XYZ file of C-alpha atoms in Angstrom:
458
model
C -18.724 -15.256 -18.123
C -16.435 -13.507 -20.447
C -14.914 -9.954 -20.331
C -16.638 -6.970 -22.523
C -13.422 -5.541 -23.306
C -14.724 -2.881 -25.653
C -17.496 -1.718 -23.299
C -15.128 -1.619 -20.083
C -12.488 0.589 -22.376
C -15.210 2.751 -23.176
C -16.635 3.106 -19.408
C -12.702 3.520 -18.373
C -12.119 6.337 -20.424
C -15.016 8.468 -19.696
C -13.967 7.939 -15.866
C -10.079 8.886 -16.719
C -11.848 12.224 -18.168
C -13.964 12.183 -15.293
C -11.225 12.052 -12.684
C -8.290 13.575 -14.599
C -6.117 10.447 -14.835
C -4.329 10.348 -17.755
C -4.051 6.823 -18.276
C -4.904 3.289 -17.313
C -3.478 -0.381 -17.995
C -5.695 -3.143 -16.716
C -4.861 -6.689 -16.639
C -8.015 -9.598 -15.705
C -6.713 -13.188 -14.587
C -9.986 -15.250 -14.637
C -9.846 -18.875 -15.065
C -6.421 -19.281 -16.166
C -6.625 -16.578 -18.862
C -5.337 -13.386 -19.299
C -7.037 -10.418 -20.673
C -5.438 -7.124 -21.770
C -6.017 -3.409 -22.083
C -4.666 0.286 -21.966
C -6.916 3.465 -22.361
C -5.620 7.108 -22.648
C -1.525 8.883 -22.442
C 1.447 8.528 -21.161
C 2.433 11.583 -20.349
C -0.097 14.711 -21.168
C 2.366 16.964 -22.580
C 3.993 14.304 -25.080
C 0.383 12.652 -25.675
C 2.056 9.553 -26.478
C -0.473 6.827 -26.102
C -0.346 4.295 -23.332
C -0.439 0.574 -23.845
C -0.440 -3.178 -22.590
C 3.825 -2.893 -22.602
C 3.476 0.203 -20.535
C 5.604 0.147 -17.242
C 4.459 1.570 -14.373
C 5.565 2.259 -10.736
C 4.083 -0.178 -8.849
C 4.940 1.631 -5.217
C 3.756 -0.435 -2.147
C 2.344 -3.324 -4.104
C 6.566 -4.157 -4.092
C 6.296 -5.321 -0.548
C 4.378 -8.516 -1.835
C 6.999 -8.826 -3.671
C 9.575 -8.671 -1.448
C 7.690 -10.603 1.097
C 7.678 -13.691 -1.847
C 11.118 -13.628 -1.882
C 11.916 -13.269 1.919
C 9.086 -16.825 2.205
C 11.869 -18.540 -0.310
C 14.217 -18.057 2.554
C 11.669 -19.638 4.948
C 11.231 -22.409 2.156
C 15.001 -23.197 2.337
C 15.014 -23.191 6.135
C 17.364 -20.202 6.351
C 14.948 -18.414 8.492
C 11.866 -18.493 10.941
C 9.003 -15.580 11.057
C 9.019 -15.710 14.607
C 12.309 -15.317 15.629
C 13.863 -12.186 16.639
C 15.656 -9.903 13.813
C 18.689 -10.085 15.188
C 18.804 -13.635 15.399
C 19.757 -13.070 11.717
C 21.100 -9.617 11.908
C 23.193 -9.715 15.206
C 23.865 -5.551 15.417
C 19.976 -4.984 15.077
C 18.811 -2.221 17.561
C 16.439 0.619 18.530
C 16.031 3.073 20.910
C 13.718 0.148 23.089
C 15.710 -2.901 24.825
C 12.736 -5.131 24.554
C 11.835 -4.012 21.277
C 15.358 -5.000 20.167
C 15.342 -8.180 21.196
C 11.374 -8.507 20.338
C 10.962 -7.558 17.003
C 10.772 -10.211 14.367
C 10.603 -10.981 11.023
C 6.232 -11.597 10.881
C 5.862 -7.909 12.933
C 7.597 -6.078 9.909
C 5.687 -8.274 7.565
C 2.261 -7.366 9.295
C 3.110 -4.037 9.990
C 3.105 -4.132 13.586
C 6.564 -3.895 14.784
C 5.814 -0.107 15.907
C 9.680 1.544 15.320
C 9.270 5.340 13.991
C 10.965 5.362 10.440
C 14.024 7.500 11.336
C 16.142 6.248 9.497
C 18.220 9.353 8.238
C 19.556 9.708 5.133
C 20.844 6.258 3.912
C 22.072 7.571 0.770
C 21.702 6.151 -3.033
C 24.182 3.483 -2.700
C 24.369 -0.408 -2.872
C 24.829 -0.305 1.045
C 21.381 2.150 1.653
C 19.296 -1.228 3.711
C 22.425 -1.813 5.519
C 22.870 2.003 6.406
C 19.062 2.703 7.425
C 19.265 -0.726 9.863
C 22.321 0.897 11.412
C 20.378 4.277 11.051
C 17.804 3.303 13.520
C 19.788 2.655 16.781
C 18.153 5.771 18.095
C 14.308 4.824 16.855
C 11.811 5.495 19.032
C 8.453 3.226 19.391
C 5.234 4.324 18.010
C 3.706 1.546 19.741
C 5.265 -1.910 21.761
C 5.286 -4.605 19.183
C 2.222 -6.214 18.232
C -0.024 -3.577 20.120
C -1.459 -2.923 16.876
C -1.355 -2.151 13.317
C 0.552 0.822 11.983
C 1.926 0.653 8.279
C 6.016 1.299 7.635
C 6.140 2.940 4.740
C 9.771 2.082 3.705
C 11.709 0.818 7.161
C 10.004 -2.761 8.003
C 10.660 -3.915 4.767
C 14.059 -2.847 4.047
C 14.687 -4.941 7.290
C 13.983 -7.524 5.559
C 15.491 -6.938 2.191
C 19.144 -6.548 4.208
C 18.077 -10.097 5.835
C 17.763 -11.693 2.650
C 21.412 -9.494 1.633
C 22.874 -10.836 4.893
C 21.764 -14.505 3.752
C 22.888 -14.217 0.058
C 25.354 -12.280 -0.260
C 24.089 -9.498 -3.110
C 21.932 -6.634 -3.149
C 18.544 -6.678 -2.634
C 17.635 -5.655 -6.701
C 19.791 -8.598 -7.451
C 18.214 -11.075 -5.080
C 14.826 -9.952 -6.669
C 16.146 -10.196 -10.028
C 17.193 -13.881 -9.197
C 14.630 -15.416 -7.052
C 11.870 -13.995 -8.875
C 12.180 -12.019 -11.805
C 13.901 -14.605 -13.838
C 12.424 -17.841 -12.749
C 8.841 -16.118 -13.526
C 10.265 -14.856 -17.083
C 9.347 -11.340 -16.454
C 11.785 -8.968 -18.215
C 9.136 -5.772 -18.157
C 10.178 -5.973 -14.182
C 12.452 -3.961 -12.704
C 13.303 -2.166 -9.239
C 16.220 0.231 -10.396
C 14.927 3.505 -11.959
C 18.271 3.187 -14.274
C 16.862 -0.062 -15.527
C 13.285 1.224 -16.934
C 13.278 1.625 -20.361
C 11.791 5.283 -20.877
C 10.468 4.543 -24.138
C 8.181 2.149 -22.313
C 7.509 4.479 -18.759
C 4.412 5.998 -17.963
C 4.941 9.745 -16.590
C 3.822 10.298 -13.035
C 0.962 13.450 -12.684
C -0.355 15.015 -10.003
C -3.936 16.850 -10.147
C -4.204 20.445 -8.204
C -7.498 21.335 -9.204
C -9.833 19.949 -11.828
C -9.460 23.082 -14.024
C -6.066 22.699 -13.994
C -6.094 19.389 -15.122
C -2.969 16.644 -14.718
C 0.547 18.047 -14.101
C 3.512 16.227 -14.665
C 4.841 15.038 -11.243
C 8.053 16.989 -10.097
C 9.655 13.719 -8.194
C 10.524 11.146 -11.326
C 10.856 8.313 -8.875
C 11.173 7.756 -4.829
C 14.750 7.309 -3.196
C 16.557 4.089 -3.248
C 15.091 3.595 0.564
C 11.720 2.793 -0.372
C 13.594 -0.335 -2.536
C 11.803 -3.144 -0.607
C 8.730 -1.489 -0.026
C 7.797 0.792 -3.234
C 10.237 1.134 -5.906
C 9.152 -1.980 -8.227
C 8.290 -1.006 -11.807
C 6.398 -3.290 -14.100
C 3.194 -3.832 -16.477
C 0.147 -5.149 -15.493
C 0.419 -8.448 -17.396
C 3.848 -9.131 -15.356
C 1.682 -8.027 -11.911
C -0.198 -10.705 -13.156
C 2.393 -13.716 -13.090
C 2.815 -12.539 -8.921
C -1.086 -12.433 -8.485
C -0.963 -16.388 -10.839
C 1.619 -17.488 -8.150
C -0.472 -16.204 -5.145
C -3.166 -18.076 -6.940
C -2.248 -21.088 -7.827
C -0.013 -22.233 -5.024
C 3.318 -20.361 -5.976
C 3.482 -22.053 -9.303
C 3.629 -19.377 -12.460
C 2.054 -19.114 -15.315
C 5.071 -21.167 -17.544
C 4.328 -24.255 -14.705
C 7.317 -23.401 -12.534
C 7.507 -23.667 -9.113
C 8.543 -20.396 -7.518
C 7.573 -20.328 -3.757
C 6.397 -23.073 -1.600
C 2.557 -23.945 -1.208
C 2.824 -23.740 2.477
C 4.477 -20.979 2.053
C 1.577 -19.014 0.105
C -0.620 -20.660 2.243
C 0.925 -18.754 5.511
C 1.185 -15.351 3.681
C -2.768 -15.797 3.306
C -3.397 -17.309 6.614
C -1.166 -15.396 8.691
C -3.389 -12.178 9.564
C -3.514 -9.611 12.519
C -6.246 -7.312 12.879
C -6.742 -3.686 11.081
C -7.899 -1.023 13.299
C -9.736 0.808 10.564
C -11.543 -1.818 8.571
C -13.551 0.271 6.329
C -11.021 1.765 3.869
C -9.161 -1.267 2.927
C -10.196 -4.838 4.878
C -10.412 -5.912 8.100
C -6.606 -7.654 8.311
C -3.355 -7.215 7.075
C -1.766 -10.644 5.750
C 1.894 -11.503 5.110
C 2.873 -8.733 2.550
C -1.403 -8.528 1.808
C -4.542 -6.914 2.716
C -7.647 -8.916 3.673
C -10.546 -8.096 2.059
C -14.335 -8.610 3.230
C -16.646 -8.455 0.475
C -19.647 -9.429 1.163
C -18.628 -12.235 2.960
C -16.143 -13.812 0.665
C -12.897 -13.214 1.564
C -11.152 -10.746 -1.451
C -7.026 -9.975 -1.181
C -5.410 -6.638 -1.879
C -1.857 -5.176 -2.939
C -2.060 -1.610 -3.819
C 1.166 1.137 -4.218
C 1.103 4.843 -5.046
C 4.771 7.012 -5.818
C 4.479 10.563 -6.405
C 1.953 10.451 -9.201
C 1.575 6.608 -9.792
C -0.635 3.936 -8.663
C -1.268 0.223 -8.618
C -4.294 -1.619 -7.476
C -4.302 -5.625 -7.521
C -7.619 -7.563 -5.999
C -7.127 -11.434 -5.912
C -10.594 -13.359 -5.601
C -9.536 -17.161 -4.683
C -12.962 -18.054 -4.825
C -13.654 -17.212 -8.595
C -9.798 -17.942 -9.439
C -9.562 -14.290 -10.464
C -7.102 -11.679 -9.932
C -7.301 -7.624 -11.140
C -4.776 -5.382 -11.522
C -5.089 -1.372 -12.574
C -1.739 0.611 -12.844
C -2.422 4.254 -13.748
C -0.283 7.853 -13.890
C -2.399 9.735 -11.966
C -4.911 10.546 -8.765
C -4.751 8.162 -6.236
C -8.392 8.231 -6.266
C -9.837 5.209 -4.524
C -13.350 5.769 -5.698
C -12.291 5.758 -9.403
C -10.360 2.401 -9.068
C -13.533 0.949 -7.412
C -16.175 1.923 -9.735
C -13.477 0.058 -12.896
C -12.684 -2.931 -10.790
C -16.839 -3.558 -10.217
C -17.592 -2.623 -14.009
C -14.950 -5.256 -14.711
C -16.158 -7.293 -11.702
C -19.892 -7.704 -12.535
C -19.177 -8.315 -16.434
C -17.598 -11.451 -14.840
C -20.251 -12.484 -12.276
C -18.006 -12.147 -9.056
C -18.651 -10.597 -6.151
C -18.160 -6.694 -6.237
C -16.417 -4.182 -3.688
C -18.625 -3.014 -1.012
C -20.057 0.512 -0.613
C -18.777 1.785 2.816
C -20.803 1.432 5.778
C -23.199 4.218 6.856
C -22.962 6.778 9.835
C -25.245 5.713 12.705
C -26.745 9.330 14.357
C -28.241 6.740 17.443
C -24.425 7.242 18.671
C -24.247 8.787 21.585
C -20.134 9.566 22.190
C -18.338 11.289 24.658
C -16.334 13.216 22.417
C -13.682 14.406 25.540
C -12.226 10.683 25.029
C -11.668 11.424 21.252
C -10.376 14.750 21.696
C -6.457 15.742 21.117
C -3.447 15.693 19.094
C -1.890 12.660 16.830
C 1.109 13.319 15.412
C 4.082 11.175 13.659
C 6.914 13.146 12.015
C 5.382 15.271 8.897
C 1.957 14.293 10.134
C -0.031 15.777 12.507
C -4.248 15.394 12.922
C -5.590 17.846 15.490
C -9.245 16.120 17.221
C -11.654 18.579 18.286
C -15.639 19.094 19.446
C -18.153 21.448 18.190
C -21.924 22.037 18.481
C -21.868 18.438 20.240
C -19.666 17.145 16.659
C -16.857 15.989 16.063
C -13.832 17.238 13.536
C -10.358 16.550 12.097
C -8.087 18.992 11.429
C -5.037 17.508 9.339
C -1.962 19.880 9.783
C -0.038 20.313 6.233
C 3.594 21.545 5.595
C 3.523 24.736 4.241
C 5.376 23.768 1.527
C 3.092 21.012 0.669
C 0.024 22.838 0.761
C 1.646 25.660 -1.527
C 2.730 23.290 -4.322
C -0.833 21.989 -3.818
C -3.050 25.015 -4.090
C -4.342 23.767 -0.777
C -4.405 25.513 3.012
C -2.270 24.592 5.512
C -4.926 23.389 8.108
C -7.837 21.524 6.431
C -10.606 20.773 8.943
C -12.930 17.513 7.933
C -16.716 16.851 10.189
C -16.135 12.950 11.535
C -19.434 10.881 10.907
C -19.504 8.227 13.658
C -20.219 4.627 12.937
C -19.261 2.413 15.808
C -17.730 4.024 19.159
C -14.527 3.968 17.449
C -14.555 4.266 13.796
C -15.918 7.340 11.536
C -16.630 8.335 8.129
C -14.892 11.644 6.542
C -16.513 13.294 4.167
C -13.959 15.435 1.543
C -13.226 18.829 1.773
C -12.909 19.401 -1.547
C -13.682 18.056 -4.987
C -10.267 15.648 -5.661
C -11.349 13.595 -2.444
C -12.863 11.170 -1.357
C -14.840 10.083 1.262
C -11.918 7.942 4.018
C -12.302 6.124 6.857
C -10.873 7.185 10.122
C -10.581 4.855 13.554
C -9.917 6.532 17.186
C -10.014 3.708 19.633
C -7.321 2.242 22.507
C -9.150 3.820 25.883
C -6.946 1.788 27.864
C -5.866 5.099 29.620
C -9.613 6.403 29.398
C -8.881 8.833 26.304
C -8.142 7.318 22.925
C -4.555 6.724 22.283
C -4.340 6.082 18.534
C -5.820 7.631 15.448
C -5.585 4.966 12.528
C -6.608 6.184 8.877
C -5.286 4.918 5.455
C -3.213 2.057 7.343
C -1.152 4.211 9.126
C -1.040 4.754 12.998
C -0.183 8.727 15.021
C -0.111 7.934 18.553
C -2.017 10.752 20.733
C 0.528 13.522 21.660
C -1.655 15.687 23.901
């Protein structure tokens, strides 16, 4: 089946009204062919239109990028997933013995190593990954590693992009540049903000209110810390070229052998279990969510900056890949309803609704009950009228910039004894998935929701 590219601009621009994004470039990779399109601006105040050469911040999705590069080192023998870090980076250590000498290469790849992010202020300079691993002597443990799954936002993976420094010898946007960038002919691709071309850049917007409308964003770009893990730029045809190698056995588009096919095959294969499967999949991958839709097994890569967002689904089974980048939301019900539009027009299988609450439950809601907290995140579990509720804690400064209150308190719709559905407060939401499980001490000990993990603090 062939793509309706008229009708899915169409559909994609009366959604981008419908959820105040300003603009979307799509890219479809479906039996070896690429297909093309951009609906709506740039940047609301200049109006200037977006299109296929757009660049975009790609935010998390990077990590899949870095992890490529860091399985070229395994390629060449230069390093093992399951040694210990500091087999390769001697002066590695946190605040735990055994987590020092524990941690390897695979736990910050799957997101279960379980060391806090404190890594200070590393600064904008060439040495930042090298300061932030010396940064986190004093790091506590939000969990033992491998307990269980708790994304690192920025810290896991500059880990590993000051391995692969250690190993060759350059910076980490330089290693990237040549391992990846320029053996996949991608010159769109960048991970320095200095490098974008802003004639090309989509704008960043946030949305306060639907009357409102789209602001522009007041943070331009992230800080040089979140290199590894979120700083990539690039257009949807060159996200394309990284889905074609995951595809097609590390091989891109021009033929060229980039990373080993054992090598893809482990980042696939290599999977440790999600505590909340509902939002995103079920497992976490090497440098990849695992998808399960419907039964067929469905990959994802996804970012968001302050204002931007990328969404990439690969589908092995149909040899397809889809990628959205927009300037605006994140709103995960808006990129589902485009990807199934686009999905159905080509006879694949489409994302699953999420599951429904089962009222048969019959909890003891004095196990759920307490406080999770991480630094700048707190959720406050509480009991009611026989319900539960979530109360997420803002900063004050937060909330003000976003016309929101400080505490916003959310009714928690059980569907298994440890995993709930959250209806929105308020109109820009959606509906998220929250798990509240580990009663190895009799209460729960972790609250899990959008892939990241707050320990219970009281």
């Amino acid at each position: 089946m062939t793509l309706d590219v008229s009708r899915i601009q169409a559909r994609v621009a009366e959604l981008l009204a419908e959820y105040a994004i300003p603009s979307a470039s799509i890219g479809v990779l479906h039996g070896g062919e690429f297909t093309e399109l951009a609906v709506g601006v740039k940047n609301v105040e200049t109006r200037e239109a977006a299109t296929t050469g757009t660049v975009y911040q790609c935010g998390s999705m990077t990590k899949t990028w870095t992890a490529l590069a860091f399985m070229q080192l395994v390629d060449e023998g230069k390093v093992d997933l399951d040694e210990p870090v500091r087999t390769y980076l001697p002066g590695f250590a946190v605040a735990d013995p055994e987590a020092s000498a524990k941690v390897t290469p695979r736990h910050l790849l799957h997101h279960t190593n379980g060391i806090e992010e404190a890594y200070g202020d590393p600064g904008e300079g060439d040495d930042v990954y090298a300061r932030m691993v010396e940064n986190i002597a004093d790091a506590p443990q939000v969990f033992p590693p491998g307990r269980t799954h708790g994304y690192s936002a920025a810290l896991g993976y500059a880990i590993l992009a000051r391995i692969l420094e250690v190993h060759d010898g350059a910076r980490w946007d330089d290693i990237m540049r040549h391992r990846l960038f320029e053996p996949m002919d991608l010159t769109s691709t960048n991970s320095l903000h200095e490098q974008v071309d802003e004639a090309r850049a989509a704008t960043g917007h946030l949305i306060r209110s639907l009357d409102e409308g789209p602001i522009v964003t007041p943070v331009r770009h992230l800080p040089r810390a979140f290199g590894p893990g979120g700083n990539i730029t690039s257009t949807s045809r060159e996200v394309l070229a990284m889905a074609h190698l995951l595809l097609n056995d590390g091989m891109a588009p021009s033929g060229k052998r980039v990373v080993s096919a054992e090598s893809i095959r482990e980042m696939l294969r290599s999977r440790v279990p999600i505590p909340d499967p509902h939002m995103f999949g079920p497992a976490w991958a090497l440098g990849l969510i695992v998808c399960d839709w419907h039964g067929e097994t469905v990959y994802a890569t996804d970012g968001s900056t302050i204002g931007q967002n990328a969404r990439l689904r690969l589908l092995p089974d149909s040899n397809t890949a889809v990628v959205m980048l927009t300037n605006g939301g994140p709103r995960e019900s808006f990129h589902h309803k485009v990807f199934n539009e686009i999905l159905a027009d080509l006879g694949t299988v489409t994302i699953p609704d999420p599951p429904a609450p089962d009222a048969t439950l019959n909890l003891d809601l004095s196990r759920y009950e307490g406080v999770y907290e991480r630094p700048g995140t707190r959720y406050e579990v509480s009991a009611e009228g026989g319900k539960p509720y979530l109360t997420l804690v803002l900063d004050p400064t937060q909330a003000e910039f976003l016309h929101k209150p400080d505490r916003i308190r959310y009714e928690l719709l059980p569907v298994s004894e440890t995993h709930f559905l959250m209806p929105p407060a308020d109109p820009l939401e959606d509906t998220r998935t929250v798990a509240i499980y580990d009663f190895t001490n009799g209460t729960a000990q972790y609250l899990h929701t959008n892939c990241r993990v707050n320990p219970r603090q009281s």
